[in-house]
Amino acid sequence: MNEKEIAELRRQLRPDRNNITRVYGCYVNENRSVVSTFSQSLGLTTLEETEAYLGLLKKSLSGTLGKNLIDIAFSNQQVLEGEEHALLMKLRDSKLEDAEALQAFYDKVISCVALEQNYLILLAHNTYDVPYRAKDDVELDDSAEEMYSHIICSICPVKKTKPGLGYDYNEQAFHTFAGDWLVSPPQLGFLFPAFDDRSTNLYNALCYSKNTDDTPLPFIETIFHTEVSKPAEEQKRSFEAVLANSLEEECSMEVVQAVHEQLTNMIDMHKESKVPEPLMIHKEAVEDVLGDCGVSAEHREAFCKQFDEEFGEDAPVNPRNIIDDKRFDVKLPEVTIHVKPEARDLLQTRVIDGIKYILIRAEDSVEVNGVSIQFEPEKAAASES
């Protein structure tokens, strides 16, 4: 799925657009015991309650592709006879009205999801008459291409608020109120089946994880029984290690700056082009930058070898997952310097009298703890010498 397709589905999760008639839920306590299950008709809820339910479901279609939103691919064998895929199909085809399938799904989730607090498993079945889109990208509402039938799941922590002072409108006075149990935005969720090329794709699903540092492997293994790539933060750490270990003494500030600049430019150009598919690159894109920086053939070859070992041979990666295009950091044990990417060239490294220095070119005003400071001419001259 791409960003346009996800946005199209998110737009349907509004009270005046969706075709969700009921939401189903299972309330689980911190000991993994079921507190209650429910089936709630949205026709009997207030507008505020409906919007709250839809907001939780919509959150499972939010975030960045490749980071929060993880593509799930089923094998042909799984689609034909896989237990996990069959259960998801039964849930979808029954519109969540198969009580046995619903309970089996709840049991699977409870077996693999352990949060520090109570949580809610929220499920909904929705249908979407996909409007025909003409060549000029204009949707024709009176002409539907297909009916996209799907389920959305959100797994949401339920947290107790602290007791506090509140206003009682009936008594027109302030009183101490006990804490309430409130549903928080989801930690996990998924969409099944996928909506690829604006059409049903039974061979894929889309998994949501609020935490981009750690892929929810137990959840993915239990619900989908598929393998997925490393989480974005782990990919970033792996890429940094590959650069440092393969280039060794040639891994200079200038080289890291050049790689960061090239990948940032690629991300910016992709964003400007408004291509909905995620940007993916191969190791050759980085190898070319290393060559332009004068990195030796030996170290470039070592980079390619270690890259393949870490990410898979000739595997594409999303550059958003291996660099932070919003910042450029320099870290020492006692000092961390945060620099905007466009100002990365202000940083240089020098060895003066055998001591390593990081130099920051100060072209504009300089503030220390909010105080604007001045450079004395004689000190500036002494430092230049």
Short mmCIF file of C-alpha atoms in Angstrom, two decimals:
data_model
loop_
_atom_site.label_atom_id
_atom_site.label_comp_id
_atom_site.label_asym_id
_atom_site.label_seq_id
_atom_site.Cartn_x
_atom_site.Cartn_y
_atom_site.Cartn_z
CA MET A 1 0.00 0.00 0.00
CA ASN A 2 1.09 3.57 -0.54
CA GLU A 3 0.37 6.83 1.26
CA LYS A 4 -2.47 7.84 -1.07
CA GLU A 5 -4.30 4.56 -0.55
CA ILE A 6 -3.94 4.77 3.22
CA ALA A 7 -5.18 8.37 3.21
CA GLU A 8 -8.16 7.30 1.07
CA LEU A 9 -9.17 4.70 3.66
CA ARG A 10 -8.64 7.10 6.56
CA ARG A 11 -11.06 9.55 4.93
CA GLN A 12 -13.77 6.87 5.06
CA LEU A 13 -13.53 6.56 8.85
CA ARG A 14 -15.87 9.47 9.48
CA PRO A 15 -19.40 9.28 10.88
CA ASP A 16 -20.89 10.44 7.56
CA ARG A 17 -18.80 8.16 5.31
CA ASN A 18 -18.15 4.80 6.94
CA ASN A 19 -20.29 1.67 6.58
CA ILE A 20 -19.44 0.30 10.04
CA THR A 21 -22.62 -0.80 11.77
CA ARG A 22 -21.03 -2.38 14.85
CA VAL A 23 -17.77 -2.40 16.75
CA TYR A 24 -16.61 -5.45 18.67
CA GLY A 25 -14.31 -5.46 21.67
CA CYS A 26 -12.57 -7.49 24.30
CA TYR A 27 -11.42 -5.80 27.50
CA VAL A 28 -8.33 -7.49 28.98
CA ASN A 29 -6.68 -6.78 32.32
CA GLU A 30 -2.95 -6.62 33.02
CA ASN A 31 -2.96 -10.31 34.00
CA ARG A 32 -4.23 -11.28 30.52
CA SER A 33 -7.67 -12.20 31.88
CA VAL A 34 -10.77 -11.17 29.95
CA VAL A 35 -12.81 -8.63 31.90
CA SER A 36 -15.62 -8.45 29.32
CA THR A 37 -16.49 -8.65 25.64
CA PHE A 38 -19.00 -6.50 23.82
CA SER A 39 -20.75 -5.83 20.53
CA GLN A 40 -21.82 -2.19 20.22
CA SER A 41 -24.16 -0.89 17.53
CA LEU A 42 -22.99 2.51 16.31
CA GLY A 43 -26.62 3.32 15.58
CA LEU A 44 -27.23 3.42 19.33
CA THR A 45 -24.22 5.54 20.28
CA THR A 46 -23.94 9.29 20.49
CA LEU A 47 -22.03 11.19 17.82
CA GLU A 48 -19.19 11.77 20.28
CA GLU A 49 -18.94 8.05 21.06
CA THR A 50 -19.00 7.14 17.36
CA GLU A 51 -16.24 9.62 16.63
CA ALA A 52 -14.20 8.20 19.53
CA TYR A 53 -14.48 4.63 18.19
CA LEU A 54 -13.63 5.72 14.64
CA GLY A 55 -10.72 7.82 15.92
CA LEU A 56 -9.16 4.76 17.58
CA LEU A 57 -9.56 2.70 14.40
CA LYS A 58 -8.21 5.50 12.22
CA LYS A 59 -5.11 5.70 14.42
CA SER A 60 -4.18 2.18 13.27
CA LEU A 61 -3.80 3.64 9.77
CA SER A 62 -1.47 6.45 10.81
CA GLY A 63 2.26 7.06 10.89
CA THR A 64 5.04 6.46 8.40
CA LEU A 65 5.17 3.57 5.97
CA GLY A 66 8.07 1.31 6.82
CA LYS A 67 8.20 2.63 10.37
CA ASN A 68 4.78 2.64 12.06
CA LEU A 69 3.04 0.87 9.18
CA ILE A 70 4.57 -2.49 8.32
CA ASP A 71 3.72 -4.39 5.16
CA ILE A 72 2.67 -7.99 5.84
CA ALA A 73 2.99 -10.45 2.96
CA PHE A 74 1.42 -13.91 3.00
CA SER A 75 2.85 -16.78 0.97
CA ASN A 76 0.72 -18.67 -1.55
CA GLN A 77 0.69 -21.63 0.81
CA GLN A 78 -0.65 -19.50 3.67
CA VAL A 79 -3.46 -18.10 1.55
CA LEU A 80 -4.43 -21.60 0.40
CA GLU A 81 -4.30 -23.44 3.72
CA GLY A 82 -2.70 -21.28 6.43
CA GLU A 83 -4.47 -21.24 9.79
CA GLU A 84 -3.76 -17.55 10.49
CA HIS A 85 -4.94 -16.36 7.07
CA ALA A 86 -8.04 -18.56 7.26
CA LEU A 87 -9.04 -17.00 10.60
CA LEU A 88 -8.66 -13.47 9.23
CA MET A 89 -10.74 -14.41 6.19
CA LYS A 90 -13.45 -15.91 8.41
CA LEU A 91 -13.58 -12.72 10.46
CA ARG A 92 -13.87 -10.59 7.35
CA ASP A 93 -16.36 -12.78 5.47
CA SER A 94 -18.62 -13.13 8.52
CA LYS A 95 -18.42 -9.38 9.14
CA LEU A 96 -17.20 -10.31 12.65
CA GLU A 97 -20.49 -12.06 13.41
CA ASP A 98 -18.87 -15.51 13.79
CA ALA A 99 -18.65 -15.75 17.59
CA GLU A 100 -16.30 -18.74 17.51
CA ALA A 101 -13.86 -17.04 15.13
CA LEU A 102 -14.03 -13.83 17.14
CA GLN A 103 -13.19 -15.66 20.37
CA ALA A 104 -10.33 -17.52 18.66
CA PHE A 105 -8.93 -14.19 17.52
CA TYR A 106 -9.20 -12.68 21.00
CA ASP A 107 -7.37 -15.70 22.43
CA LYS A 108 -4.55 -15.29 19.89
CA VAL A 109 -4.10 -11.61 20.71
CA ILE A 110 -4.14 -12.23 24.47
CA SER A 111 -1.51 -14.96 24.06
CA CYS A 112 0.99 -12.60 22.42
CA VAL A 113 0.20 -9.08 23.70
CA ALA A 114 1.32 -8.16 27.20
CA LEU A 115 0.98 -4.51 28.15
CA GLU A 116 1.76 -3.02 31.54
CA GLN A 117 -1.87 -2.05 31.97
CA ASN A 118 -5.33 -3.15 30.91
CA TYR A 119 -6.08 -2.98 27.21
CA LEU A 120 -8.93 -3.05 24.71
CA ILE A 121 -9.00 -5.17 21.54
CA LEU A 122 -11.25 -3.18 19.21
CA LEU A 123 -12.48 -4.61 15.89
CA ALA A 124 -14.68 -3.31 13.11
CA HIS A 125 -15.77 -4.51 9.68
CA ASN A 126 -16.15 -1.88 6.99
CA THR A 127 -17.05 -1.83 3.31
CA TYR A 128 -15.99 0.80 0.83
CA ASP A 129 -17.47 1.31 -2.64
CA VAL A 130 -14.22 2.23 -4.36
CA PRO A 131 -15.10 5.01 -6.81
CA TYR A 132 -13.79 4.75 -10.33
CA ARG A 133 -10.87 7.10 -10.91
CA ALA A 134 -10.49 8.56 -14.38
CA LYS A 135 -7.16 9.11 -16.12
CA ASP A 136 -7.06 12.71 -14.85
CA ASP A 137 -7.26 11.29 -11.27
CA VAL A 138 -10.80 12.61 -10.80
CA GLU A 139 -13.09 10.29 -8.85
CA LEU A 140 -16.50 9.52 -10.33
CA ASP A 141 -18.76 8.93 -7.34
CA ASP A 142 -21.57 7.38 -9.40
CA SER A 143 -19.31 4.65 -10.75
CA ALA A 144 -17.76 2.11 -8.35
CA GLU A 145 -14.88 -0.16 -9.35
CA GLU A 146 -15.41 -2.73 -6.57
CA MET A 147 -16.62 -3.25 -3.04
CA TYR A 148 -13.61 -3.37 -0.71
CA SER A 149 -14.54 -5.42 2.36
CA HIS A 150 -12.05 -5.30 5.24
CA ILE A 151 -11.51 -5.44 8.98
CA ILE A 152 -9.59 -2.97 11.15
CA CYS A 153 -8.17 -3.80 14.57
CA SER A 154 -6.84 -1.45 17.25
CA ILE A 155 -5.23 -2.66 20.48
CA CYS A 156 -5.47 0.22 22.94
CA PRO A 157 -4.12 0.61 26.49
CA VAL A 158 -6.79 1.45 29.06
CA LYS A 159 -5.29 3.70 31.71
CA LYS A 160 -6.69 4.99 34.97
CA THR A 161 -6.53 8.73 35.42
CA LYS A 162 -5.41 10.21 38.74
CA PRO A 163 -8.05 11.42 41.22
CA GLY A 164 -8.48 15.15 41.14
CA LEU A 165 -10.64 18.15 41.85
CA GLY A 166 -13.52 18.60 39.43
CA TYR A 167 -16.66 20.68 39.01
CA ASP A 168 -20.08 19.13 39.68
CA TYR A 169 -22.61 21.02 37.55
CA ASN A 170 -25.59 19.60 39.43
CA GLU A 171 -24.34 20.82 42.79
CA GLN A 172 -22.49 23.78 41.28
CA ALA A 173 -19.48 23.05 43.43
CA PHE A 174 -16.03 21.53 43.21
CA HIS A 175 -15.51 18.00 44.53
CA THR A 176 -12.78 15.37 44.48
CA PHE A 177 -13.46 12.80 41.77
CA ALA A 178 -12.04 9.30 41.62
CA GLY A 179 -9.88 8.41 38.63
CA ASP A 180 -11.60 6.99 35.55
CA TRP A 181 -10.48 4.23 33.18
CA LEU A 182 -9.90 5.85 29.79
CA VAL A 183 -8.98 4.27 26.47
CA SER A 184 -5.69 5.56 25.04
CA PRO A 185 -4.57 5.59 21.37
CA PRO A 186 -3.60 2.13 20.07
CA GLN A 187 -0.19 0.57 20.55
CA LEU A 188 -0.85 -2.05 17.87
CA GLY A 189 -3.32 -2.66 15.09
CA PHE A 190 -3.81 -3.88 11.55
CA LEU A 191 -5.84 -3.70 8.38
CA PHE A 192 -6.83 -6.86 6.47
CA PRO A 193 -6.83 -7.38 3.57
CA ALA A 194 -4.54 -4.76 2.03
CA PHE A 195 -5.82 -2.06 -0.32
CA ASP A 196 -3.22 -2.25 -3.10
CA ASP A 197 -3.73 -0.35 -6.36
CA ARG A 198 -7.07 0.69 -4.83
CA SER A 199 -8.20 -2.93 -4.87
CA THR A 200 -8.48 -5.91 -2.50
CA ASN A 201 -5.22 -7.82 -2.01
CA LEU A 202 -5.76 -10.99 0.03
CA TYR A 203 -2.03 -11.71 -0.04
CA ASN A 204 -1.14 -8.70 2.13
CA ALA A 205 -2.10 -6.90 5.31
CA LEU A 206 -0.90 -3.69 6.97
CA CYS A 207 0.30 -3.83 10.58
CA TYR A 208 0.48 -0.75 12.82
CA SER A 209 2.94 -0.27 15.67
CA LYS A 210 3.17 2.93 17.68
CA ASN A 211 6.71 2.03 18.77
CA THR A 212 9.16 2.31 15.86
CA ASP A 213 12.10 1.14 17.98
CA ASP A 214 10.91 -2.42 18.27
CA THR A 215 8.92 -4.45 15.74
CA PRO A 216 6.11 -6.35 17.55
CA LEU A 217 7.46 -9.74 16.46
CA PRO A 218 5.34 -11.90 18.85
CA PHE A 219 2.18 -10.17 17.60
CA ILE A 220 3.13 -10.50 13.91
CA GLU A 221 4.22 -14.12 14.34
CA THR A 222 1.00 -15.10 16.15
CA ILE A 223 -1.55 -13.16 14.07
CA PHE A 224 0.08 -13.41 10.62
CA HIS A 225 2.86 -16.04 10.97
CA THR A 226 5.14 -14.12 8.58
CA GLU A 227 8.62 -12.64 8.67
CA VAL A 228 9.16 -8.88 8.48
CA SER A 229 12.15 -6.61 8.11
CA LYS A 230 13.94 -5.06 11.08
CA PRO A 231 12.31 -2.08 12.81
CA ALA A 232 13.34 1.32 11.49
CA GLU A 233 15.49 2.24 14.50
CA GLU A 234 17.34 -1.07 14.30
CA GLN A 235 17.91 -0.54 10.56
CA LYS A 236 19.38 2.88 11.35
CA ARG A 237 21.75 1.46 13.95
CA SER A 238 22.74 -1.35 11.57
CA PHE A 239 23.50 1.10 8.76
CA GLU A 240 25.61 3.27 11.05
CA ALA A 241 27.56 0.20 12.18
CA VAL A 242 28.10 -0.93 8.58
CA LEU A 243 29.50 2.48 7.62
CA ALA A 244 31.84 2.67 10.59
CA ASN A 245 33.06 -0.94 10.49
CA SER A 246 33.54 -1.23 6.73
CA LEU A 247 35.22 2.14 6.10
CA GLU A 248 37.42 2.01 9.21
CA GLU A 249 39.96 4.89 9.09
CA GLU A 250 38.27 6.35 5.99
CA CYS A 251 35.02 6.95 7.86
CA SER A 252 35.54 10.70 8.24
CA MET A 253 33.20 13.55 9.09
CA GLU A 254 33.19 14.57 5.40
CA VAL A 255 32.14 11.10 4.27
CA VAL A 256 29.28 10.86 6.79
CA GLN A 257 28.17 14.39 5.86
CA ALA A 258 28.16 13.49 2.16
CA VAL A 259 26.13 10.30 2.69
CA HIS A 260 23.63 12.13 4.90
CA GLU A 261 23.32 14.96 2.37
CA GLN A 262 22.77 12.62 -0.60
CA LEU A 263 20.13 10.54 1.14
CA THR A 264 18.38 13.65 2.49
CA ASN A 265 18.28 15.12 -1.03
CA MET A 266 16.76 11.90 -2.35
CA ILE A 267 14.09 11.99 0.36
CA ASP A 268 13.30 15.65 -0.40
CA MET A 269 13.08 15.03 -4.15
CA HIS A 270 10.79 12.06 -3.61
CA LYS A 271 8.58 14.16 -1.36
CA GLU A 272 8.39 16.95 -3.97
CA SER A 273 7.55 14.49 -6.74
CA LYS A 274 4.50 13.36 -4.71
CA VAL A 275 5.03 9.77 -5.81
CA PRO A 276 2.79 7.74 -3.46
CA GLU A 277 5.05 4.65 -3.34
CA PRO A 278 7.70 4.68 -0.58
CA LEU A 279 11.23 5.61 -1.68
CA MET A 280 13.56 2.60 -1.77
CA ILE A 281 17.29 2.56 -2.54
CA HIS A 282 19.98 -0.08 -3.02
CA LYS A 283 23.50 -0.15 -1.63
CA GLU A 284 24.87 1.22 -4.92
CA ALA A 285 23.33 4.63 -4.13
CA VAL A 286 25.57 4.89 -1.06
CA GLU A 287 28.55 3.27 -2.76
CA ASP A 288 28.51 6.00 -5.43
CA VAL A 289 28.69 8.67 -2.73
CA LEU A 290 31.60 6.88 -1.10
CA GLY A 291 33.41 6.80 -4.44
CA ASP A 292 32.85 10.53 -4.96
CA CYS A 293 34.38 11.12 -1.51
CA GLY A 294 37.53 9.26 -2.50
CA VAL A 295 36.90 6.16 -0.38
CA SER A 296 39.15 3.33 -1.58
CA ALA A 297 37.79 0.46 -3.66
CA GLU A 298 38.73 -1.96 -0.89
CA HIS A 299 36.58 -0.19 1.67
CA ARG A 300 33.70 0.32 -0.79
CA GLU A 301 33.72 -3.42 -1.45
CA ALA A 302 33.72 -4.08 2.31
CA PHE A 303 30.73 -1.73 2.67
CA CYS A 304 28.74 -3.58 0.00
CA LYS A 305 29.53 -6.96 1.53
CA GLN A 306 28.54 -5.91 5.05
CA PHE A 307 25.43 -4.13 3.75
CA ASP A 308 24.26 -7.36 2.08
CA GLU A 309 24.97 -9.34 5.23
CA GLU A 310 22.95 -6.93 7.35
CA PHE A 311 20.00 -6.16 5.06
CA GLY A 312 19.99 -9.06 2.59
CA GLU A 313 21.69 -9.46 -0.76
CA ASP A 314 20.60 -6.70 -3.16
CA ALA A 315 17.77 -5.82 -0.76
CA PRO A 316 16.27 -2.33 -1.08
CA VAL A 317 15.91 -0.14 2.01
CA ASN A 318 13.94 2.98 2.77
CA PRO A 319 16.43 5.84 3.35
CA ARG A 320 14.05 7.28 5.95
CA ASN A 321 14.79 4.17 8.02
CA ILE A 322 18.59 4.48 7.95
CA ILE A 323 19.09 8.23 8.50
CA ASP A 324 17.27 11.01 10.30
CA ASP A 325 16.66 13.56 7.54
CA LYS A 326 15.51 16.14 10.09
CA ARG A 327 18.73 16.40 12.10
CA PHE A 328 22.47 15.79 12.02
CA ASP A 329 24.02 14.88 15.36
CA VAL A 330 27.61 14.80 16.60
CA LYS A 331 28.03 12.95 19.89
CA LEU A 332 30.91 12.86 22.35
CA PRO A 333 30.77 11.16 25.76
CA GLU A 334 30.11 14.51 27.47
CA VAL A 335 28.70 16.65 24.62
CA THR A 336 26.03 16.26 21.93
CA ILE A 337 25.73 18.74 19.08
CA HIS A 338 22.40 18.94 17.23
CA VAL A 339 22.62 20.51 13.77
CA LYS A 340 19.98 21.16 11.14
CA PRO A 341 20.75 19.04 8.04
CA GLU A 342 21.19 22.11 5.84
CA ALA A 343 23.86 23.43 8.24
CA ARG A 344 25.89 20.20 8.45
CA ASP A 345 28.73 21.82 6.45
CA LEU A 346 29.41 24.19 9.35
CA LEU A 347 31.04 21.27 11.18
CA GLN A 348 34.64 20.28 10.58
CA THR A 349 37.23 18.09 12.29
CA ARG A 350 40.82 19.12 12.94
CA VAL A 351 43.87 17.74 14.72
CA ILE A 352 45.80 20.61 16.37
CA ASP A 353 49.01 19.86 18.27
CA GLY A 354 48.01 16.19 18.34
CA ILE A 355 44.59 16.91 19.90
CA LYS A 356 41.33 16.15 18.05
CA TYR A 357 38.86 19.02 17.73
CA ILE A 358 35.38 19.51 16.30
CA LEU A 359 35.11 23.02 14.85
CA ILE A 360 31.84 24.85 14.29
CA ARG A 361 32.02 27.80 11.94
CA ALA A 362 30.18 30.69 13.62
CA GLU A 363 28.91 32.87 10.78
CA ASP A 364 26.01 34.47 12.65
CA SER A 365 25.29 35.51 16.22
CA VAL A 366 26.15 33.04 18.98
CA GLU A 367 24.13 32.62 22.17
CA VAL A 368 25.18 30.79 25.33
CA ASN A 369 22.30 30.03 27.71
CA GLY A 370 20.26 32.62 25.86
CA VAL A 371 22.96 35.31 26.15
CA SER A 372 24.46 36.72 22.95
CA ILE A 373 28.26 36.56 23.18
CA GLN A 374 31.04 38.32 21.26
CA PHE A 375 34.35 37.04 19.86
CA GLU A 376 37.36 39.15 20.83
CA PRO A 377 39.55 39.83 17.76
CA GLU A 378 42.78 38.77 19.43
CA LYS A 379 41.28 35.44 20.58
CA ALA A 380 39.90 34.77 17.12
CA ALA A 381 43.36 35.52 15.63
CA ALA A 382 45.06 33.26 18.15
CA SER A 383 42.72 30.40 17.34
CA GLU A 384 43.34 30.82 13.59
CA SER A 385 47.08 30.49 14.14
#
